[in-house]
Amino acid sequence: MDPSEVEFLAEKEMVTIIPNFSLDKVYLIGGDLGPFNPGLPVDVPVWLAINLKQRQKCRIVPPDWMDVEKLEEIREQERKVGMFTPMPSPYYMELTKLLLNHASDNIPKADEIRTLVKDTWDTRIAKLRLSADSFVSQQEAHAKLDNLTLMEINTIRQLFLESLNHMYKLRTNMQPGKDSAKSQDF
Amino acid sequence: VSVMSDVLSEASEGSGDDSQELMTPAELIEKLEEAWLNEKFSPELLENKSEIVECVMEQLTHMEENLQRVKKGDLKASIHRMEIDRIRYVLSSYLRSRLQKIEKYFPHVLKKEKSRADGDPSYLSPEEFAFAKEYMANTETYLKNVALRHMPPNLQTVDFAKCVPEPSLDSFVFLRVKVQQENILVEPETDDQSEYAVDLEVGSQHLMRYRTIAPLVSNGAVQLI
């Protein structure tokens, strides 16, 4: 899956905005939004929030977790334990990137937040590589992946799954009698 | 614009015919997205979801018709257009990934479709079925024209079922559990390991072979991710 598609999914998450315009309720296929009144907070999907922000029609309220203290705690926790800790949002990385790129003026301490999230991400990806490595070397058949986010899974998906497939092919072809004659592309 | 909202809210209620009548448009879109991800990540072609595709198309057409009556530059209309674009993207990506699999596995897809019992749900939509048959015929003609007719007589036929690789059901997939499952048997990878059972709890995520959980994908108990 292309990372932009994971980001596309993240854009469905809801975020609070403070609009500077008025508009009646909007009846979208995916659900109702609004009504919008100047100065009154309202929840909209991220794709709309960013679009309105680009048109200077709103201010974005960062999600609760997008806060230096909370993120420091999350980073420490992630470094302390061996397992993957639960993240504040299943799209924490994408949302951080989207909101910081498009609305950094609405987010206090944007640079620190960017660094903290990146640190947490790096720690998690390092763990993920280790787990993938041991999954392969132990020849496991099943792994539980709780708390991993889609973007994290996506970073290893292609290489990892392809490698497993290739190793499986090599292994089964070595055993005599198992459909060795096929697998010929044309 | 207020007229438009009336028409649009009507649209939200009106279009669920037949079996989909209990689904709201929002649920319909969710179903489409689930089908999209499942199709993207499953190694084989899944059952077609023509009903969902048709309902979504209907919603989109209806919404687009309404939007034509609204003047350009209207804020509300632009929000609707953005949503339509997003839904259309998912819909075409879904259909495209099915076509890619049909092209890749056409002999097997056709065989499966032809050998299915009368009552069973069909894997291909009528349009996809036509596409697959045509693709097979064209490939055959092409191979004949460029190569086969220049071969010695005993080498002039080609058995597609043998020379086109089958989807590899032993591929690993990532999944999230939607309905609790107990005692799913995990086959060992090597001879010195033994078979064991795992429970799949709601919300948990797993990495395992597609073959093990294929039925759970088609009945919606797990979502591929």
Tab-separated table of C-alpha atoms in Angstrom:
chain	number	residue	atom	x	y	z
A	1	MET	CA	0.000	0.000	0.000
A	2	ASP	CA	1.266	3.428	-0.800
A	3	PRO	CA	2.002	5.582	2.265
A	4	SER	CA	-0.203	8.264	0.747
A	5	GLU	CA	-3.103	5.833	0.989
A	6	VAL	CA	-2.483	5.323	4.686
A	7	GLU	CA	-2.477	9.085	5.003
A	8	PHE	CA	-5.736	9.128	3.053
A	9	LEU	CA	-7.262	6.866	5.716
A	10	ALA	CA	-5.854	9.065	8.472
A	11	GLU	CA	-7.602	12.045	6.931
A	12	LYS	CA	-10.922	10.532	7.958
A	13	GLU	CA	-10.102	11.051	11.642
A	14	MET	CA	-12.067	13.817	13.306
A	15	VAL	CA	-10.448	16.996	14.550
A	16	THR	CA	-11.891	20.116	16.159
A	17	ILE	CA	-11.786	23.382	14.267
A	18	ILE	CA	-12.889	26.906	15.092
A	19	PRO	CA	-14.421	28.304	11.916
A	20	ASN	CA	-14.591	31.990	11.040
A	21	PHE	CA	-17.673	31.617	8.813
A	22	SER	CA	-21.246	30.464	9.175
A	23	LEU	CA	-22.781	27.596	7.284
A	24	ASP	CA	-25.794	25.332	7.892
A	25	LYS	CA	-25.417	21.669	8.501
A	26	VAL	CA	-23.763	19.844	5.597
A	27	TYR	CA	-25.297	16.457	4.813
A	28	LEU	CA	-22.382	14.453	3.481
A	29	ILE	CA	-22.769	10.860	2.313
A	30	GLY	CA	-20.499	9.824	5.164
A	31	GLY	CA	-22.478	11.704	7.829
A	32	ASP	CA	-23.629	15.190	8.848
A	33	LEU	CA	-21.231	18.010	9.660
A	34	GLY	CA	-21.807	21.341	11.328
A	35	PRO	CA	-23.579	23.694	11.671
A	36	PHE	CA	-20.640	26.085	11.466
A	37	ASN	CA	-20.681	29.318	13.450
A	38	PRO	CA	-17.812	31.794	13.755
A	39	GLY	CA	-15.839	31.150	16.925
A	40	LEU	CA	-17.708	27.982	17.907
A	41	PRO	CA	-15.695	24.742	17.891
A	42	VAL	CA	-16.996	21.977	15.648
A	43	ASP	CA	-15.677	18.513	14.704
A	44	VAL	CA	-14.808	17.768	11.087
A	45	PRO	CA	-12.665	15.167	9.312
A	46	VAL	CA	-9.014	16.120	8.884
A	47	TRP	CA	-9.320	16.377	5.081
A	48	LEU	CA	-11.876	19.132	5.498
A	49	ALA	CA	-10.048	20.816	8.358
A	50	ILE	CA	-6.904	21.136	6.271
A	51	ASN	CA	-8.787	22.399	3.259
A	52	LEU	CA	-10.583	25.053	5.306
A	53	LYS	CA	-7.322	25.998	6.949
A	54	GLN	CA	-5.668	26.438	3.559
A	55	ARG	CA	-8.500	28.742	2.575
A	56	GLN	CA	-8.002	30.600	5.866
A	57	LYS	CA	-11.488	29.746	6.996
A	58	CYS	CA	-10.652	28.172	10.312
A	59	ARG	CA	-8.226	27.551	13.114
A	60	ILE	CA	-7.408	23.919	13.954
A	61	VAL	CA	-7.476	22.799	17.586
A	62	PRO	CA	-4.706	20.224	18.052
A	63	PRO	CA	-5.863	16.881	19.482
A	64	ASP	CA	-5.380	16.442	23.267
A	65	TRP	CA	-2.382	14.183	22.868
A	66	MET	CA	-0.497	16.626	20.657
A	67	ASP	CA	1.083	18.136	23.730
A	68	VAL	CA	4.728	18.190	24.752
A	69	GLU	CA	4.226	16.759	28.244
A	70	LYS	CA	2.002	13.915	27.108
A	71	LEU	CA	4.276	13.046	24.224
A	72	GLU	CA	7.351	13.047	26.454
A	73	GLU	CA	5.624	10.532	28.683
A	74	ILE	CA	4.717	8.395	25.693
A	75	ARG	CA	8.273	8.518	24.388
A	76	GLU	CA	9.743	7.482	27.764
A	77	GLN	CA	7.228	4.671	28.113
A	78	GLU	CA	8.012	3.438	24.620
A	79	ARG	CA	11.737	3.418	25.401
A	80	LYS	CA	11.279	1.687	28.744
A	81	VAL	CA	9.267	-1.358	27.745
A	82	GLY	CA	10.025	-4.016	25.184
A	83	MET	CA	6.481	-4.307	23.846
A	84	PHE	CA	4.706	-1.806	21.652
A	85	THR	CA	2.834	0.629	23.874
A	86	PRO	CA	-0.609	1.848	22.850
A	87	MET	CA	-0.443	5.078	20.860
A	88	PRO	CA	-2.813	7.986	21.515
A	89	SER	CA	-4.144	7.710	17.973
A	90	PRO	CA	-3.955	4.889	15.430
A	91	TYR	CA	-2.739	7.547	13.013
A	92	TYR	CA	-0.428	9.476	15.351
A	93	MET	CA	2.374	9.806	12.803
A	94	GLU	CA	0.204	10.831	9.865
A	95	LEU	CA	-1.836	13.287	11.913
A	96	THR	CA	1.276	14.870	13.371
A	97	LYS	CA	2.702	15.300	9.927
A	98	LEU	CA	-0.515	16.592	8.358
A	99	LEU	CA	-1.380	19.020	11.111
A	100	LEU	CA	2.149	20.298	11.587
A	101	ASN	CA	2.635	20.810	7.874
A	102	HIS	CA	-0.604	22.657	7.355
A	103	ALA	CA	-1.423	24.272	10.656
A	104	SER	CA	1.797	24.650	12.642
A	105	ASP	CA	0.730	28.190	13.586
A	106	ASN	CA	-2.211	26.695	15.518
A	107	ILE	CA	-0.097	24.187	17.427
A	108	PRO	CA	2.022	25.371	20.358
A	109	LYS	CA	5.616	24.092	20.395
A	110	ALA	CA	5.243	22.515	16.977
A	111	ASP	CA	8.949	21.755	16.586
A	112	GLU	CA	9.223	19.970	19.911
A	113	ILE	CA	6.158	17.916	19.066
A	114	ARG	CA	7.620	16.939	15.725
A	115	THR	CA	10.820	15.731	17.412
A	116	LEU	CA	9.015	13.818	20.152
A	117	VAL	CA	6.777	11.998	17.718
A	118	LYS	CA	9.717	11.206	15.475
A	119	ASP	CA	11.677	9.816	18.454
A	120	THR	CA	8.759	7.620	19.442
A	121	TRP	CA	8.363	6.466	15.858
A	122	ASP	CA	12.069	5.609	15.590
A	123	THR	CA	11.966	3.580	18.791
A	124	ARG	CA	8.955	1.666	17.569
A	125	ILE	CA	10.373	1.004	14.121
A	126	ALA	CA	13.583	-0.316	15.718
A	127	LYS	CA	11.477	-2.698	17.811
A	128	LEU	CA	9.516	-3.681	14.759
A	129	ARG	CA	12.694	-4.569	12.855
A	130	LEU	CA	13.889	-6.667	15.775
A	131	SER	CA	10.574	-8.520	15.991
A	132	ALA	CA	10.536	-9.105	12.250
A	133	ASP	CA	14.051	-10.467	12.483
A	134	SER	CA	13.193	-12.889	15.263
A	135	PHE	CA	9.956	-13.894	13.521
A	136	VAL	CA	12.027	-14.946	10.540
A	137	SER	CA	14.829	-16.627	12.409
A	138	GLN	CA	12.451	-18.563	14.670
A	139	GLN	CA	10.348	-19.509	11.645
A	140	GLU	CA	7.195	-18.480	13.446
A	141	ALA	CA	3.779	-19.077	11.921
A	142	HIS	CA	1.837	-16.497	13.848
A	143	ALA	CA	2.539	-13.189	15.550
A	144	LYS	CA	0.357	-10.888	17.585
A	145	LEU	CA	0.815	-7.259	16.636
A	146	ASP	CA	-1.328	-5.300	19.019
A	147	ASN	CA	-0.817	-1.540	19.167
A	148	LEU	CA	1.040	-1.414	15.880
A	149	THR	CA	-0.367	1.272	13.630
A	150	LEU	CA	-1.160	0.876	9.974
A	151	MET	CA	1.651	3.202	8.905
A	152	GLU	CA	4.139	1.166	10.935
A	153	ILE	CA	2.945	-2.097	9.450
A	154	ASN	CA	3.121	-0.487	6.066
A	155	THR	CA	6.805	0.378	6.387
A	156	ILE	CA	7.779	-3.279	6.549
A	157	ARG	CA	4.918	-4.833	4.629
A	158	GLN	CA	6.378	-5.290	1.210
A	159	LEU	CA	9.898	-6.386	2.012
A	160	PHE	CA	8.806	-8.552	4.925
A	161	LEU	CA	5.928	-10.385	3.248
A	162	GLU	CA	7.886	-10.918	0.035
A	163	SER	CA	10.802	-12.339	1.992
A	164	LEU	CA	8.531	-14.713	3.869
A	165	ASN	CA	7.019	-15.853	0.588
A	166	HIS	CA	10.377	-16.462	-0.978
A	167	MET	CA	11.653	-18.392	1.983
A	168	TYR	CA	8.499	-20.461	1.972
A	169	LYS	CA	8.968	-21.258	-1.695
A	170	LEU	CA	12.579	-22.264	-1.167
A	171	ARG	CA	11.638	-24.434	1.767
A	172	THR	CA	8.720	-26.214	0.111
A	173	ASN	CA	10.621	-26.743	-3.112
A	174	MET	CA	13.362	-28.475	-1.177
A	175	GLN	CA	10.887	-31.011	0.101
A	176	PRO	CA	10.455	-33.577	-2.661
A	177	GLY	CA	7.078	-34.209	-4.227
A	178	LYS	CA	5.448	-30.903	-3.348
A	179	ASP	CA	4.181	-29.254	-6.531
A	180	SER	CA	7.643	-28.438	-7.778
A	181	ALA	CA	6.733	-28.246	-11.442
A	182	LYS	CA	4.671	-25.076	-11.380
A	183	SER	CA	5.597	-21.509	-10.622
A	184	GLN	CA	6.633	-20.755	-14.144
A	185	ASP	CA	5.708	-17.290	-15.267
A	186	PHE	CA	5.176	-16.568	-18.888
B	1	VAL	CA	-28.550	25.784	-0.958
B	2	SER	CA	-31.207	24.994	1.606
B	3	VAL	CA	-33.167	23.233	-1.136
B	4	MET	CA	-30.096	21.177	-1.802
B	5	SER	CA	-29.799	20.028	1.796
B	6	ASP	CA	-33.403	18.812	1.663
B	7	VAL	CA	-32.738	16.858	-1.463
B	8	LEU	CA	-29.531	15.536	0.000
B	9	SER	CA	-31.093	14.369	3.239
B	10	GLU	CA	-33.749	12.649	1.154
B	11	ALA	CA	-30.966	11.013	-0.757
B	12	SER	CA	-29.578	9.676	2.452
B	13	GLU	CA	-32.768	7.780	3.195
B	14	GLY	CA	-34.090	6.875	-0.221
B	15	SER	CA	-31.585	4.768	-2.011
B	16	GLY	CA	-31.192	1.600	0.028
B	17	ASP	CA	-33.076	-0.948	-2.020
B	18	ASP	CA	-33.432	-4.693	-1.512
B	19	SER	CA	-30.958	-6.276	0.838
B	20	GLN	CA	-29.123	-3.089	1.764
B	21	GLU	CA	-32.161	-1.380	3.214
B	22	LEU	CA	-30.877	-1.324	6.783
B	23	MET	CA	-27.611	0.353	5.909
B	24	THR	CA	-27.080	4.086	6.201
B	25	PRO	CA	-24.961	5.778	3.521
B	26	ALA	CA	-22.197	6.213	6.097
B	27	GLU	CA	-22.211	2.464	6.796
B	28	LEU	CA	-22.216	1.805	3.094
B	29	ILE	CA	-19.051	3.863	2.638
B	30	GLU	CA	-17.471	2.024	5.547
B	31	LYS	CA	-18.303	-1.303	3.894
B	32	LEU	CA	-16.729	-0.092	0.676
B	33	GLU	CA	-13.552	0.852	2.487
B	34	GLU	CA	-13.407	-2.519	4.221
B	35	ALA	CA	-13.863	-4.293	0.900
B	36	TRP	CA	-11.153	-2.078	-0.601
B	37	LEU	CA	-8.565	-2.954	2.042
B	38	ASN	CA	-9.461	-6.649	2.023
B	39	GLU	CA	-9.129	-6.788	-1.733
B	40	LYS	CA	-5.855	-4.851	-1.646
B	41	PHE	CA	-4.229	-7.225	0.819
B	42	SER	CA	-5.678	-10.635	0.058
B	43	PRO	CA	-3.603	-12.729	-2.327
B	44	GLU	CA	-6.672	-14.117	-4.121
B	45	LEU	CA	-9.650	-12.454	-5.731
B	46	LEU	CA	-12.469	-12.117	-3.191
B	47	GLU	CA	-16.202	-12.382	-3.772
B	48	ASN	CA	-17.446	-9.401	-5.688
B	49	LYS	CA	-19.379	-6.758	-3.778
B	50	SER	CA	-21.525	-5.556	-6.663
B	51	GLU	CA	-24.331	-4.486	-4.342
B	52	ILE	CA	-22.060	-2.143	-2.452
B	53	VAL	CA	-20.491	-0.831	-5.649
B	54	GLU	CA	-23.894	-0.165	-7.185
B	55	CYS	CA	-25.267	1.547	-4.098
B	56	VAL	CA	-22.196	3.764	-3.830
B	57	MET	CA	-22.436	4.639	-7.525
B	58	GLU	CA	-26.064	5.549	-7.010
B	59	GLN	CA	-25.200	7.800	-4.074
B	60	LEU	CA	-22.470	9.515	-6.067
B	61	THR	CA	-24.607	10.061	-9.150
B	62	HIS	CA	-27.449	11.415	-7.070
B	63	MET	CA	-25.161	13.791	-5.228
B	64	GLU	CA	-23.520	14.955	-8.448
B	65	GLU	CA	-26.898	15.651	-10.031
B	66	ASN	CA	-27.835	17.807	-7.076
B	67	LEU	CA	-24.546	19.643	-7.227
B	68	GLN	CA	-25.082	20.640	-10.846
B	69	ARG	CA	-27.858	22.952	-9.731
B	70	VAL	CA	-25.575	24.812	-7.339
B	71	LYS	CA	-23.496	27.738	-8.541
B	72	LYS	CA	-19.721	27.481	-8.667
B	73	GLY	CA	-17.696	28.722	-5.726
B	74	ASP	CA	-20.331	27.729	-3.202
B	75	LEU	CA	-18.628	26.541	-0.005
B	76	LYS	CA	-21.104	23.794	0.738
B	77	ALA	CA	-20.878	22.427	-2.782
B	78	SER	CA	-17.098	22.401	-2.643
B	79	ILE	CA	-17.208	20.311	0.528
B	80	HIS	CA	-19.551	17.863	-1.175
B	81	ARG	CA	-17.257	17.688	-4.210
B	82	MET	CA	-14.262	16.880	-2.047
B	83	GLU	CA	-16.160	14.065	-0.398
B	84	ILE	CA	-17.280	12.723	-3.757
B	85	ASP	CA	-13.693	12.747	-4.998
B	86	ARG	CA	-12.545	10.791	-1.973
B	87	ILE	CA	-15.250	8.162	-2.329
B	88	ARG	CA	-14.617	7.890	-6.048
B	89	TYR	CA	-10.936	7.290	-5.363
B	90	VAL	CA	-11.692	4.370	-3.053
B	91	LEU	CA	-14.209	2.949	-5.481
B	92	SER	CA	-11.874	3.037	-8.470
B	93	SER	CA	-8.928	1.761	-6.483
B	94	TYR	CA	-11.098	-1.153	-5.332
B	95	LEU	CA	-12.254	-2.021	-8.834
B	96	ARG	CA	-8.757	-1.557	-10.234
B	97	SER	CA	-7.176	-3.934	-7.745
B	98	ARG	CA	-9.773	-6.541	-8.740
B	99	LEU	CA	-8.978	-6.093	-12.413
B	100	GLN	CA	-5.278	-6.465	-11.692
B	101	LYS	CA	-5.923	-9.779	-9.978
B	102	ILE	CA	-8.161	-10.934	-12.792
B	103	GLU	CA	-5.394	-10.196	-15.293
B	104	LYS	CA	-2.832	-11.924	-13.144
B	105	TYR	CA	-4.828	-15.059	-12.401
B	106	PHE	CA	-7.370	-15.223	-15.232
B	107	PRO	CA	-7.387	-18.985	-15.889
B	108	HIS	CA	-7.909	-19.784	-12.216
B	109	VAL	CA	-10.453	-17.047	-11.705
B	110	LEU	CA	-12.463	-18.291	-14.669
B	111	LYS	CA	-12.194	-21.903	-13.601
B	112	LYS	CA	-13.423	-21.062	-10.122
B	113	GLU	CA	-16.288	-19.031	-11.509
B	114	LYS	CA	-17.353	-21.742	-13.932
B	115	SER	CA	-17.174	-24.539	-11.399
B	116	ARG	CA	-19.184	-22.763	-8.734
B	117	ALA	CA	-22.490	-24.318	-7.723
B	118	ASP	CA	-25.691	-22.518	-8.698
B	119	GLY	CA	-26.557	-21.175	-5.272
B	120	ASP	CA	-23.060	-19.996	-4.368
B	121	PRO	CA	-22.249	-16.307	-4.534
B	122	SER	CA	-20.376	-15.418	-7.685
B	123	TYR	CA	-16.790	-14.236	-7.521
B	124	LEU	CA	-17.006	-11.980	-10.533
B	125	SER	CA	-19.522	-9.341	-11.414
B	126	PRO	CA	-21.042	-9.834	-14.890
B	127	GLU	CA	-18.746	-7.098	-16.211
B	128	GLU	CA	-15.676	-8.662	-14.625
B	129	PHE	CA	-16.645	-12.053	-16.008
B	130	ALA	CA	-16.859	-10.603	-19.504
B	131	PHE	CA	-13.524	-8.860	-18.984
B	132	ALA	CA	-11.835	-12.075	-17.833
B	133	LYS	CA	-13.137	-14.079	-20.786
B	134	GLU	CA	-12.070	-11.426	-23.239
B	135	TYR	CA	-8.665	-11.108	-21.600
B	136	MET	CA	-8.141	-14.848	-21.910
B	137	ALA	CA	-9.233	-14.901	-25.563
B	138	ASN	CA	-6.995	-11.949	-26.414
B	139	THR	CA	-3.993	-13.442	-24.662
B	140	GLU	CA	-4.523	-16.685	-26.508
B	141	THR	CA	-4.810	-14.990	-29.899
B	142	TYR	CA	-1.760	-12.901	-29.189
B	143	LEU	CA	0.374	-15.856	-28.213
B	144	LYS	CA	-0.807	-17.744	-31.285
B	145	ASN	CA	0.022	-14.907	-33.633
B	146	VAL	CA	3.440	-14.039	-32.328
B	147	ALA	CA	4.786	-17.406	-31.340
B	148	LEU	CA	2.723	-20.549	-31.263
B	149	ARG	CA	1.977	-20.806	-34.981
B	150	HIS	CA	5.706	-20.801	-35.680
B	151	MET	CA	6.257	-23.732	-33.347
B	152	PRO	CA	6.367	-27.401	-34.281
B	153	PRO	CA	2.802	-28.806	-34.400
B	154	ASN	CA	3.078	-30.699	-31.139
B	155	LEU	CA	3.960	-27.467	-29.261
B	156	GLN	CA	1.216	-25.259	-30.599
B	157	THR	CA	-1.155	-25.376	-27.686
B	158	VAL	CA	-0.762	-23.700	-24.363
B	159	ASP	CA	-2.441	-24.715	-21.142
B	160	PHE	CA	-3.084	-21.501	-19.236
B	161	ALA	CA	-4.098	-23.263	-16.041
B	162	LYS	CA	-0.621	-24.769	-15.925
B	163	CYS	CA	1.510	-21.860	-17.009
B	164	VAL	CA	-0.144	-18.987	-15.160
B	165	PRO	CA	0.823	-19.084	-11.478
B	166	GLU	CA	-1.977	-19.542	-8.982
B	167	PRO	CA	-2.544	-17.021	-6.221
B	168	SER	CA	-0.377	-17.974	-3.301
B	169	LEU	CA	-2.779	-18.625	-0.429
B	170	ASP	CA	0.164	-19.340	1.830
B	171	SER	CA	1.165	-15.690	1.817
B	172	PHE	CA	1.245	-13.983	5.160
B	173	VAL	CA	-1.269	-11.197	5.805
B	174	PHE	CA	-1.823	-8.634	8.529
B	175	LEU	CA	-5.286	-8.583	10.037
B	176	ARG	CA	-7.473	-7.012	12.702
B	177	VAL	CA	-10.152	-9.072	14.429
B	178	LYS	CA	-13.750	-7.841	14.320
B	179	VAL	CA	-15.583	-10.877	15.692
B	180	GLN	CA	-14.062	-13.033	18.439
B	181	GLN	CA	-12.662	-16.365	17.178
B	182	GLU	CA	-11.478	-19.274	19.235
B	183	ASN	CA	-9.110	-22.111	18.473
B	184	ILE	CA	-7.789	-21.054	15.142
B	185	LEU	CA	-5.253	-23.713	14.243
B	186	VAL	CA	-1.863	-22.432	13.188
B	187	GLU	CA	0.059	-24.909	11.127
B	188	PRO	CA	3.739	-25.342	11.942
B	189	GLU	CA	6.350	-23.863	9.638
B	190	THR	CA	8.866	-26.660	10.045
B	191	ASP	CA	8.721	-30.348	10.874
B	192	ASP	CA	10.110	-29.951	14.364
B	193	GLN	CA	7.382	-27.508	15.385
B	194	SER	CA	3.910	-28.633	16.279
B	195	GLU	CA	0.499	-27.280	15.409
B	196	TYR	CA	-1.093	-24.952	17.931
B	197	ALA	CA	-4.290	-22.965	18.404
B	198	VAL	CA	-4.708	-19.248	18.922
B	199	ASP	CA	-7.695	-17.208	20.028
B	200	LEU	CA	-8.403	-14.079	18.076
B	201	GLU	CA	-9.796	-11.401	20.347
B	202	VAL	CA	-11.815	-8.476	19.102
B	203	GLY	CA	-9.552	-5.567	18.204
B	204	SER	CA	-6.341	-7.586	18.322
B	205	GLN	CA	-3.971	-7.602	15.332
B	206	HIS	CA	-2.148	-10.558	13.898
B	207	LEU	CA	0.264	-11.724	11.265
B	208	MET	CA	-0.469	-15.174	9.867
B	209	ARG	CA	-0.970	-17.138	6.684
B	210	TYR	CA	-3.911	-16.108	4.530
B	211	ARG	CA	-5.022	-19.718	4.062
B	212	THR	CA	-5.690	-20.074	7.802
B	213	ILE	CA	-8.079	-17.160	7.987
B	214	ALA	CA	-9.458	-16.927	4.424
B	215	PRO	CA	-12.990	-17.946	5.502
B	216	LEU	CA	-12.923	-15.275	8.211
B	217	VAL	CA	-12.133	-12.624	5.637
B	218	SER	CA	-15.069	-13.610	3.470
B	219	ASN	CA	-17.535	-13.707	6.373
B	220	GLY	CA	-16.277	-10.385	7.711
B	221	ALA	CA	-14.932	-11.654	11.056
B	222	VAL	CA	-11.502	-10.229	10.336
B	223	GLN	CA	-10.316	-7.206	8.406
B	224	LEU	CA	-7.060	-7.319	6.448
B	225	ILE	CA	-4.801	-4.364	7.196
